[in-house]
N, CA and C of each residue as an Amber inpcrd file, in Angstrom:
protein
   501
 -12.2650000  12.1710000 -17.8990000 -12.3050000  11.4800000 -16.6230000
 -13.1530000  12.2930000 -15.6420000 -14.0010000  11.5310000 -15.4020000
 -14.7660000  12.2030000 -13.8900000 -13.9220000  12.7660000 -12.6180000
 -14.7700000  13.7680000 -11.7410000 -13.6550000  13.7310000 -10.6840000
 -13.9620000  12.6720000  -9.3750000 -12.5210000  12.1900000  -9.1830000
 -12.0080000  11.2280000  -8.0740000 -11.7030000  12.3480000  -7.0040000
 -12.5020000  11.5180000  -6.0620000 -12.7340000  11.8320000  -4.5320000
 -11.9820000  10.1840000  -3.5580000 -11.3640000  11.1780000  -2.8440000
 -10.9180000   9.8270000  -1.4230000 -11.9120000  10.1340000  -0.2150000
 -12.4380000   9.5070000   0.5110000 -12.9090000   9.5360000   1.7010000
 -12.6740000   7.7360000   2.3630000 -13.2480000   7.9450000   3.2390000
 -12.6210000   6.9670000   4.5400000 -13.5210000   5.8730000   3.5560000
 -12.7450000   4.7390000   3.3890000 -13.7160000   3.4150000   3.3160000
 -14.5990000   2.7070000   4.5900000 -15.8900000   2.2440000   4.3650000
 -16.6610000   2.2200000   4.9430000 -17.2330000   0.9410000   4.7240000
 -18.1300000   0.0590000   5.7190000 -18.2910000  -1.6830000   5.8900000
 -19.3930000  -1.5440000   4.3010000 -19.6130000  -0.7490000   4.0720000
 -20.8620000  -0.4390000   3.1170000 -20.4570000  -0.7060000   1.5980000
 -19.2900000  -0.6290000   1.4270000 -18.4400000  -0.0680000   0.6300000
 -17.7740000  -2.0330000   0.2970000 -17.3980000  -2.7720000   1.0590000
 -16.8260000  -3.8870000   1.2200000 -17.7030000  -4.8810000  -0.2470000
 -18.3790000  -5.2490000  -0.1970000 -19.1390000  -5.5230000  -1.5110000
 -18.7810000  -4.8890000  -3.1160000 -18.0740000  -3.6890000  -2.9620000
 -17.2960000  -3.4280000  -4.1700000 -15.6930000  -3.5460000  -4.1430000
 -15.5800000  -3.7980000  -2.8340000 -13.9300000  -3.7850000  -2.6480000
 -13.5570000  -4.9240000  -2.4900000 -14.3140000  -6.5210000  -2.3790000
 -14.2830000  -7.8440000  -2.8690000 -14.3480000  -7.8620000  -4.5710000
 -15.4180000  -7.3440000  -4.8560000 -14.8200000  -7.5710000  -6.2510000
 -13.5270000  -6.9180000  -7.2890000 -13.4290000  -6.0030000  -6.2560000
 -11.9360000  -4.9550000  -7.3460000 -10.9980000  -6.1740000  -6.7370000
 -11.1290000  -6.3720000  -5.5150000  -9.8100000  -7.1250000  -4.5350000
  -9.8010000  -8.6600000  -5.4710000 -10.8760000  -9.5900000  -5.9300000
 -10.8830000 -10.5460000  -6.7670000 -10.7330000 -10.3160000  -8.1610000
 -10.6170000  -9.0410000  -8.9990000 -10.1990000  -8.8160000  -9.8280000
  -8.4780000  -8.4450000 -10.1890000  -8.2550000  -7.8990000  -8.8950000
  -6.7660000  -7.2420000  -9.0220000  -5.6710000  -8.2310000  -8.7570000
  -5.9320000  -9.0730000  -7.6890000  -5.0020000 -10.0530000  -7.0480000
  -5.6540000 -11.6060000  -7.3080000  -4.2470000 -12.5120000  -7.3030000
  -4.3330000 -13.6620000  -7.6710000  -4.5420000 -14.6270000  -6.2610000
  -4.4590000 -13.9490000  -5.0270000  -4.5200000 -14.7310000  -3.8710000
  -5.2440000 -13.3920000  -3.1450000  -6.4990000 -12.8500000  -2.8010000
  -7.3670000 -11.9520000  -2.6360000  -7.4220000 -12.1640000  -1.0470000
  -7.6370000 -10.7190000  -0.6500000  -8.0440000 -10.7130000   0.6650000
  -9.4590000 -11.3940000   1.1880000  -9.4880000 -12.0150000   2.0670000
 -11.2750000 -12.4930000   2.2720000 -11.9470000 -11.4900000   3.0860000
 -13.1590000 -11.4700000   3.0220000 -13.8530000 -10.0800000   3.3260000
 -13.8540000  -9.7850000   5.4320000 -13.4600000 -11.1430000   5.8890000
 -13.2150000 -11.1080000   6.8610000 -11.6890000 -10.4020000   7.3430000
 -10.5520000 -10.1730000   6.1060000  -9.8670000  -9.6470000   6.5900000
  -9.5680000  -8.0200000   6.5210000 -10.7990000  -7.7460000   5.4600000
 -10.9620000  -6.3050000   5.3090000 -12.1490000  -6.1300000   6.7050000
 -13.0850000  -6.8510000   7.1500000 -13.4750000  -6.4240000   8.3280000
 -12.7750000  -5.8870000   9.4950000 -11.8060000  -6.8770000   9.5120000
 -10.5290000  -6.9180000  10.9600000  -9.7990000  -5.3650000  10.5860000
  -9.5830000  -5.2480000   9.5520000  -8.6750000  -4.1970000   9.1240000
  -9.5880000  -2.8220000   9.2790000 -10.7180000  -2.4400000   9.1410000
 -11.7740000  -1.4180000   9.0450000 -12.1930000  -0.9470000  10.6580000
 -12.2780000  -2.5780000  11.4300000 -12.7110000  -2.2120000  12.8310000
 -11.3730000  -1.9180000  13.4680000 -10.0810000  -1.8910000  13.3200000
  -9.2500000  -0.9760000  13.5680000  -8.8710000   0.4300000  14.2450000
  -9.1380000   1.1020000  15.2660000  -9.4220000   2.6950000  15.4030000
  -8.4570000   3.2290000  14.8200000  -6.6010000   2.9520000  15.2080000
  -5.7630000   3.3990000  14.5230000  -5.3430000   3.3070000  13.1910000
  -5.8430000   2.3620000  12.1740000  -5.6030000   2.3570000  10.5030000
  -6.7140000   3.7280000  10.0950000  -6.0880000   3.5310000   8.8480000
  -6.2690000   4.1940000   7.8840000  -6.6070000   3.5720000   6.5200000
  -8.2090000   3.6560000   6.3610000  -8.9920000   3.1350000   5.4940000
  -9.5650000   4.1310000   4.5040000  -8.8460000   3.9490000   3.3070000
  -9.6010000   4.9740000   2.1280000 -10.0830000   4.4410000   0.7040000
 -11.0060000   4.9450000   0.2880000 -11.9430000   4.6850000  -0.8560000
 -11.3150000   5.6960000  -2.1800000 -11.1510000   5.3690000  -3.1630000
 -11.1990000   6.2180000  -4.2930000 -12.3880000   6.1880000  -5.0890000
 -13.5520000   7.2460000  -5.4330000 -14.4220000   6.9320000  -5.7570000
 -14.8980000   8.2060000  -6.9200000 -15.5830000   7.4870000  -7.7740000
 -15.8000000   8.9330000  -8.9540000 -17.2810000   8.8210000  -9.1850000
 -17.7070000   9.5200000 -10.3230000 -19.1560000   8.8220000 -10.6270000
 -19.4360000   7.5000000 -11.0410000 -18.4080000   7.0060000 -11.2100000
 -18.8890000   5.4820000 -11.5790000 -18.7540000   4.5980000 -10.3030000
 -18.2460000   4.7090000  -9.3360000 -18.4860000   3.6970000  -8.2500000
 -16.8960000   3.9990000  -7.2290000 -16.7470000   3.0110000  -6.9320000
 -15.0990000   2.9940000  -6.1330000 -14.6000000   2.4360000  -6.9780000
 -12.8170000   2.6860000  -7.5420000 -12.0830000   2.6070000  -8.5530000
 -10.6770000   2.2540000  -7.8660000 -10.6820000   2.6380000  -6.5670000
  -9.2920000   1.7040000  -5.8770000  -9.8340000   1.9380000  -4.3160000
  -9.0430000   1.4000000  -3.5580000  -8.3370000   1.2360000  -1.8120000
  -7.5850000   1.2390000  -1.9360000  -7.3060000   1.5320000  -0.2790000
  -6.0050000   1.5650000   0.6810000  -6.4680000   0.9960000   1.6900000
  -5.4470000   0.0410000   2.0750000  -6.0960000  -0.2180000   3.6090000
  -4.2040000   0.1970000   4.3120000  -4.6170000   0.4480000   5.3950000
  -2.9730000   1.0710000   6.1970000  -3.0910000   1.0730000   7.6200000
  -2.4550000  -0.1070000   8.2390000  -2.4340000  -0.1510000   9.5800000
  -0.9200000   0.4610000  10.5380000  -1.6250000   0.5030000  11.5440000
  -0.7880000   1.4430000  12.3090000  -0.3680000   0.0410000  13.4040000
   0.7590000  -0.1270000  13.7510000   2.0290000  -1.2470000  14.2960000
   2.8640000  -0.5360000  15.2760000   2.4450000   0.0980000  16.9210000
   3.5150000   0.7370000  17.3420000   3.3960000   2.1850000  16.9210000
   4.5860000   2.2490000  16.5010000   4.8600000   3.5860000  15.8590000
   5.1800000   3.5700000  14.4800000   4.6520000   2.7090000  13.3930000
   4.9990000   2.2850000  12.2260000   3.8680000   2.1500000  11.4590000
   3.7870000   2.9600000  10.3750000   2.7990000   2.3910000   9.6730000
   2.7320000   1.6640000   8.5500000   1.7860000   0.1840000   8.2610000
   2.3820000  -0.8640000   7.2600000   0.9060000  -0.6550000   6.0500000
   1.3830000  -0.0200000   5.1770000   0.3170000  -0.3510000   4.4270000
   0.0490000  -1.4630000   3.9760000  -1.0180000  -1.8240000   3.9090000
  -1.4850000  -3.5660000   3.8860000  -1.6130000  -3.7290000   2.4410000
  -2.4890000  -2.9570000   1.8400000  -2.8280000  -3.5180000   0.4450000
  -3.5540000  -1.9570000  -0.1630000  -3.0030000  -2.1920000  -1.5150000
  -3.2030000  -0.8640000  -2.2520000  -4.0790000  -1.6110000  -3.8470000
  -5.2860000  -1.1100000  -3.9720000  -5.9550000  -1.7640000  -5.1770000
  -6.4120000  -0.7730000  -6.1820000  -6.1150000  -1.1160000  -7.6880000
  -7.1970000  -0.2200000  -8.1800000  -7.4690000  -1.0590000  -9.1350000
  -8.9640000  -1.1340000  -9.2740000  -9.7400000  -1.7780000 -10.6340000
  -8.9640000  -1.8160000 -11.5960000  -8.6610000  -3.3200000 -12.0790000
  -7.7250000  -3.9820000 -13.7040000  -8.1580000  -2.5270000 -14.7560000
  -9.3590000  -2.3550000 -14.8350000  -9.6010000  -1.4250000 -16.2210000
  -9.4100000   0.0390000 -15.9690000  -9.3160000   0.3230000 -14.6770000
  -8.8470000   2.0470000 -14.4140000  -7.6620000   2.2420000 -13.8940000
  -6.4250000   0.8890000 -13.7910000  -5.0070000   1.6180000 -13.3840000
  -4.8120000   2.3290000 -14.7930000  -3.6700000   3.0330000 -14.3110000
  -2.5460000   4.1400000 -14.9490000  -3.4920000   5.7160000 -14.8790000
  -4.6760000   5.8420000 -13.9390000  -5.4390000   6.8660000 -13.9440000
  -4.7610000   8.2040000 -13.1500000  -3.5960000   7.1250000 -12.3960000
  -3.3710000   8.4310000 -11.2050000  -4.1000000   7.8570000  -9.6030000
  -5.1190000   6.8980000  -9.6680000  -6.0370000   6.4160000  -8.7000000
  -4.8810000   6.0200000  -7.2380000  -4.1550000   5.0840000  -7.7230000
  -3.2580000   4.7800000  -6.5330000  -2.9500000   5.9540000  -6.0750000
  -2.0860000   6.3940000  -6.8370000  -1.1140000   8.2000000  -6.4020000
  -1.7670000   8.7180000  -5.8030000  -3.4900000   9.0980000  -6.0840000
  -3.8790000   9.8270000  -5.6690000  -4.4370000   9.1050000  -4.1670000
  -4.3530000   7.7270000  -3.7760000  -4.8240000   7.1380000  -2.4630000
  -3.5350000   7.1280000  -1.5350000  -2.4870000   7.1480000  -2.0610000
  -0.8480000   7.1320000  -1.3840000  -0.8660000   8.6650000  -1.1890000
  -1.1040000  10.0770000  -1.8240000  -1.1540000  10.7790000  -1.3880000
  -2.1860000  11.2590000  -0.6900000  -3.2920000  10.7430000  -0.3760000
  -4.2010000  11.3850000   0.8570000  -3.4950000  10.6320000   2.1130000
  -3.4560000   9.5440000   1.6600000  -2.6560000   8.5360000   3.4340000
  -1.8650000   9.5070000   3.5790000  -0.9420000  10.1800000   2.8540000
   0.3840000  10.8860000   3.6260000   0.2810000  11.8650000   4.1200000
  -0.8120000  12.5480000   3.4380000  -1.9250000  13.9590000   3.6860000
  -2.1210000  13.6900000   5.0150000  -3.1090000  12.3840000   5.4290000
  -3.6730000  12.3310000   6.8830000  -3.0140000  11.8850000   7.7590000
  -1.5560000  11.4630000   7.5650000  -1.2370000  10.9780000   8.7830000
  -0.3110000  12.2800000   9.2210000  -0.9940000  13.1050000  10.4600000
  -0.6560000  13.9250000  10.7910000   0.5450000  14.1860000  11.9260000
   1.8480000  13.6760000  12.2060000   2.6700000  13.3720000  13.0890000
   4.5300000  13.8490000  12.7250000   4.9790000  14.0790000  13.4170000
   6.5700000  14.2440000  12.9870000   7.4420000  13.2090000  12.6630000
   7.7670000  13.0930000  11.3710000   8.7830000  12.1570000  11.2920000
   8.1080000  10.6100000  10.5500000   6.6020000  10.2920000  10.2230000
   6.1370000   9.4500000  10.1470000   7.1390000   8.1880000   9.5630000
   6.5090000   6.9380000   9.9730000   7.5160000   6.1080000   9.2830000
   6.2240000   4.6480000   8.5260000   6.4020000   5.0700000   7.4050000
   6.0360000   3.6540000   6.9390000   6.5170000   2.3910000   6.0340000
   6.0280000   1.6500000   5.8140000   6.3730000   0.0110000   5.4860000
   5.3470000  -0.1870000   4.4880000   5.9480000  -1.6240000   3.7040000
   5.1500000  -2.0050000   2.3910000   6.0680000  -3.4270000   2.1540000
   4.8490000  -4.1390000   1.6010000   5.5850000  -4.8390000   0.7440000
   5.0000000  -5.2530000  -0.7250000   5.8430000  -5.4520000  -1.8170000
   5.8920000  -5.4380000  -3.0970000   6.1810000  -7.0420000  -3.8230000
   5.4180000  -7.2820000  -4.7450000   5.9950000  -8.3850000  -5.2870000
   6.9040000  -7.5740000  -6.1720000   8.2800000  -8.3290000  -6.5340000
   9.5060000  -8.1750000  -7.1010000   9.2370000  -8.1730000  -8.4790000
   8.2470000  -8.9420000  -9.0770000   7.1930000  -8.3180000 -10.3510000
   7.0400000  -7.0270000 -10.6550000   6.2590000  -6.1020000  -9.7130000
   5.4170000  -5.5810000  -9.7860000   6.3450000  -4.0740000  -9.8080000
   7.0890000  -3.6700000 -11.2710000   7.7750000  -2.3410000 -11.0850000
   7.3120000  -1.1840000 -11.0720000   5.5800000  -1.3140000 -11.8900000
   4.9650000  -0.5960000 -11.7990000   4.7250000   0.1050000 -10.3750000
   4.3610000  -0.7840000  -9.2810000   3.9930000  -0.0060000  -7.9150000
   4.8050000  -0.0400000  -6.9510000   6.2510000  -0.7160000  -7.5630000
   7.8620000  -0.0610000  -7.1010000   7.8660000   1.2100000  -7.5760000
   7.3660000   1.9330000  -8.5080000   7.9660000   3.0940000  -9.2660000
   7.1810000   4.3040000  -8.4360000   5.9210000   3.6410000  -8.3540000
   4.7050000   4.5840000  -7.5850000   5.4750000   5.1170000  -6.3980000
   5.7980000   3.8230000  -5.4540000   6.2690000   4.1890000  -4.3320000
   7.1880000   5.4780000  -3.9240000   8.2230000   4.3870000  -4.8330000
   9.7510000   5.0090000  -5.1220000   9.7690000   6.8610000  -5.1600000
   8.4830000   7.3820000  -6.3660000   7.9820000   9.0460000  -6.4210000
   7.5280000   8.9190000  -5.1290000   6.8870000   8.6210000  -3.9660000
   6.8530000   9.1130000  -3.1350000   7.7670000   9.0540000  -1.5050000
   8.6080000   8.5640000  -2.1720000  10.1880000   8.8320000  -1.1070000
   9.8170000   6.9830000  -0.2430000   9.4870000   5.8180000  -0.6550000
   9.5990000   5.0240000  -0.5840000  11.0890000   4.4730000  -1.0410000
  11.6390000   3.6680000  -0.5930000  12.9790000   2.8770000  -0.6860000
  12.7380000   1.6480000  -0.4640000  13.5270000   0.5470000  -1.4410000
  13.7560000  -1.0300000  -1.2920000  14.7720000  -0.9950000  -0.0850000
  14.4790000  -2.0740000   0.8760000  15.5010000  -2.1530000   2.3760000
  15.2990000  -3.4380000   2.5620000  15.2350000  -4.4490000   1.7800000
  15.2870000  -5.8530000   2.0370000  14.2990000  -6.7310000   1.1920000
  14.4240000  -7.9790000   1.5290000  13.5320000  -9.4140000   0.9920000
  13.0180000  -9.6210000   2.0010000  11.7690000 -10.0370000   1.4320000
  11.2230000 -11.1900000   2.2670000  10.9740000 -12.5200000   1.1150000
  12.0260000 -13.7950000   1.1590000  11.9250000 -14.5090000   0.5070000
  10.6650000 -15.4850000   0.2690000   9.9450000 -16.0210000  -0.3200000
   8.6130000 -16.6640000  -0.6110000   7.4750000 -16.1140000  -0.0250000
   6.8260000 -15.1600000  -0.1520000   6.4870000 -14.2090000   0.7500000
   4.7940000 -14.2290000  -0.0750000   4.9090000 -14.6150000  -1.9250000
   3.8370000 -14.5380000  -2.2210000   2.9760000 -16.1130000  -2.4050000
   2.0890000 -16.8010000  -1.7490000   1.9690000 -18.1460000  -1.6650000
   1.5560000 -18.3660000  -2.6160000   1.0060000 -17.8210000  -3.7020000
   0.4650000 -18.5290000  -5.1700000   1.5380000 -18.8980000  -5.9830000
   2.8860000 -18.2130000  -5.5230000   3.6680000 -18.9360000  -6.9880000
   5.0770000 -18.5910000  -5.9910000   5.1920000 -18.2220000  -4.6400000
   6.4850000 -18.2240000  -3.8510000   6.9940000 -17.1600000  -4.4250000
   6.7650000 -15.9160000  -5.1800000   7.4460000 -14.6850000  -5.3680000
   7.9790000 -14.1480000  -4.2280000   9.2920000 -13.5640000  -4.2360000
   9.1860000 -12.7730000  -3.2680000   9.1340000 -11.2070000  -3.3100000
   9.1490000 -10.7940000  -2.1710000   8.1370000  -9.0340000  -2.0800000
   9.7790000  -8.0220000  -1.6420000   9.5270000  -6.9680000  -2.3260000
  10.6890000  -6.2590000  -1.4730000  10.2220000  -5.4910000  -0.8800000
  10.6140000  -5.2690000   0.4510000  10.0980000  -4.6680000   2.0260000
  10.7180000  -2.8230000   1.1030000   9.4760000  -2.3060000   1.5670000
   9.9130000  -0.7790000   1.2690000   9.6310000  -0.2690000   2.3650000
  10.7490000   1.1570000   2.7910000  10.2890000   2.0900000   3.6850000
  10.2350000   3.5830000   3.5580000   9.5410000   4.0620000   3.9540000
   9.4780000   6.0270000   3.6430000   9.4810000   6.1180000   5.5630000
  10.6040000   7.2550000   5.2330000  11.5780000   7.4300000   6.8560000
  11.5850000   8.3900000   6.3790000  12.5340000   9.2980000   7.7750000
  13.1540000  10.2160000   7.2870000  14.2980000  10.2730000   6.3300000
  15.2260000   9.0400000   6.8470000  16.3440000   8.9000000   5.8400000
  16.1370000   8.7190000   4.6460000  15.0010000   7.6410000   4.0670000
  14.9360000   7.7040000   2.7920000  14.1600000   8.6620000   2.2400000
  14.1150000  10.0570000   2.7940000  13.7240000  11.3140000   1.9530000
  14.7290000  12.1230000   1.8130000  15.5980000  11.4310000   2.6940000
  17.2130000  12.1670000   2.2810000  18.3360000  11.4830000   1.2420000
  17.3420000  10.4210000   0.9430000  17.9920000   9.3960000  -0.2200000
  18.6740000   8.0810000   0.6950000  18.8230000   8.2720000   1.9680000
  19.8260000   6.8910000   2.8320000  18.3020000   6.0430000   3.3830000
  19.4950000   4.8630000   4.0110000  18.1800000   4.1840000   4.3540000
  19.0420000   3.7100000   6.1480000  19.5830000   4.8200000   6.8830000
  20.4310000   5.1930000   7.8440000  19.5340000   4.9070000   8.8630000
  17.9340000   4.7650000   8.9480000  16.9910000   4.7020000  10.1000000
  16.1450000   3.4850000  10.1240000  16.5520000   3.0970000   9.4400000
  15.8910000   1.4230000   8.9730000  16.5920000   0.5870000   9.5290000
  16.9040000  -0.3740000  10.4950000  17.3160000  -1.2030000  11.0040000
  17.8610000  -2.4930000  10.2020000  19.0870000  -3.0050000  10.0350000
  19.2160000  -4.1270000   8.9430000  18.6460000  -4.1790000   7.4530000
  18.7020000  -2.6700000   7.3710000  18.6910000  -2.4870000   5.7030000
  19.8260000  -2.7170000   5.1510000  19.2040000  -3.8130000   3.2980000
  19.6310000  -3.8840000   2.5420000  18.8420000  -3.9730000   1.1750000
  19.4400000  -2.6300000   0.3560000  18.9740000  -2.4110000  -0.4970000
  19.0100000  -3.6570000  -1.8350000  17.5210000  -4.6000000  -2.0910000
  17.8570000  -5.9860000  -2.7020000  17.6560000  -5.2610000  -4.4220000
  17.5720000  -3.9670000  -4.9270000  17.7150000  -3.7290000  -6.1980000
  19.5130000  -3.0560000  -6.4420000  19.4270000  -2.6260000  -5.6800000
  21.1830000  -2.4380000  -6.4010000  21.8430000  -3.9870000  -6.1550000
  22.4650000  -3.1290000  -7.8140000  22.9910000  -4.4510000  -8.5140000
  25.2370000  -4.4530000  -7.9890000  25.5770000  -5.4420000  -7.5740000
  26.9590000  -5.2900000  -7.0790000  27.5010000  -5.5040000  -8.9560000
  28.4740000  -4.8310000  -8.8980000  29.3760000  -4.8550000 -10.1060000
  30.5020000  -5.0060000 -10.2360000
């Protein structure tokens, strides 16, 4: 494997991040909404890129005092590289503040980038029911707090954890 570099994604860059974004997802961002998201001052826009081209994004907007990552991609033929991990850990790298708090949401599918999260002190804290419009999946709302690096989800407002199972 070549070496993978993160740096800031850039409008230049958008022409390869339509096609990973129409390869990865079944209902794709339109390039107008990665514009809106880039001209942003407060997000956080990153590229994963090696010698072969860009291989994932992050796009991560800032809400208040909350940050929601919007959408996390990596090229169909280079997941399981480490590429995400390694774009979830520069975001956490750069956001330089006490206490940070961020948000996500997940299709209920998708355990693979529940699991990603989950290693990085992410927690399930609710539904959002029909949430995905191509087939009405719904997403489970994740948060990384302080509490859920202490394992609770005590700082999250109307959390409920929708993977534990009642017995």
């Amino acid at each position: 494997m070549t070496s993978l570099s993160i740096r800031r994604l850039t409008y230049a860059d958008l022409p390869h991040v339509i096609a990973i974004e129409r390869r990865a997802f079944p209902t794709p961002w339109s390039l107008a909404m990665f514009v809106l998201e880039l001209s942003k001052p407060s997000g956080i826009c990153l590229a994963a890129e090696d010698d072969h081209g860009i291989a994932g994004y992050l796009i991560c907007s800032r809400y208040d005092t909350i940050w929601h990552i919007m959408n996390v991609a990596v090229a169909p033929e280079r997941r399981r590289e480490g590429i995400a991990t390694a774009l979830l850990g520069e975001l956490l790298r750069r956001v330089q503040e006490p206490d940070p708090r961020f948000t996500l949401e997940v299709r209920t599918s998708n355990t693979g980038a529940m699991a990603l999260y989950e290693r990085h002190g992410f927690r399930a804290a609710g539904t959002r029911r029909r949430y995905y419009q191509d087939n009405g999946e719904d997403a489970i709302i994740m948060w990384r707090t302080p509490a859920t690096l202490r394992g609770t989800l005590d700082d999250i407002p109307n959390a409920v954890d929708p993977l534990k199972r009642v017995v």
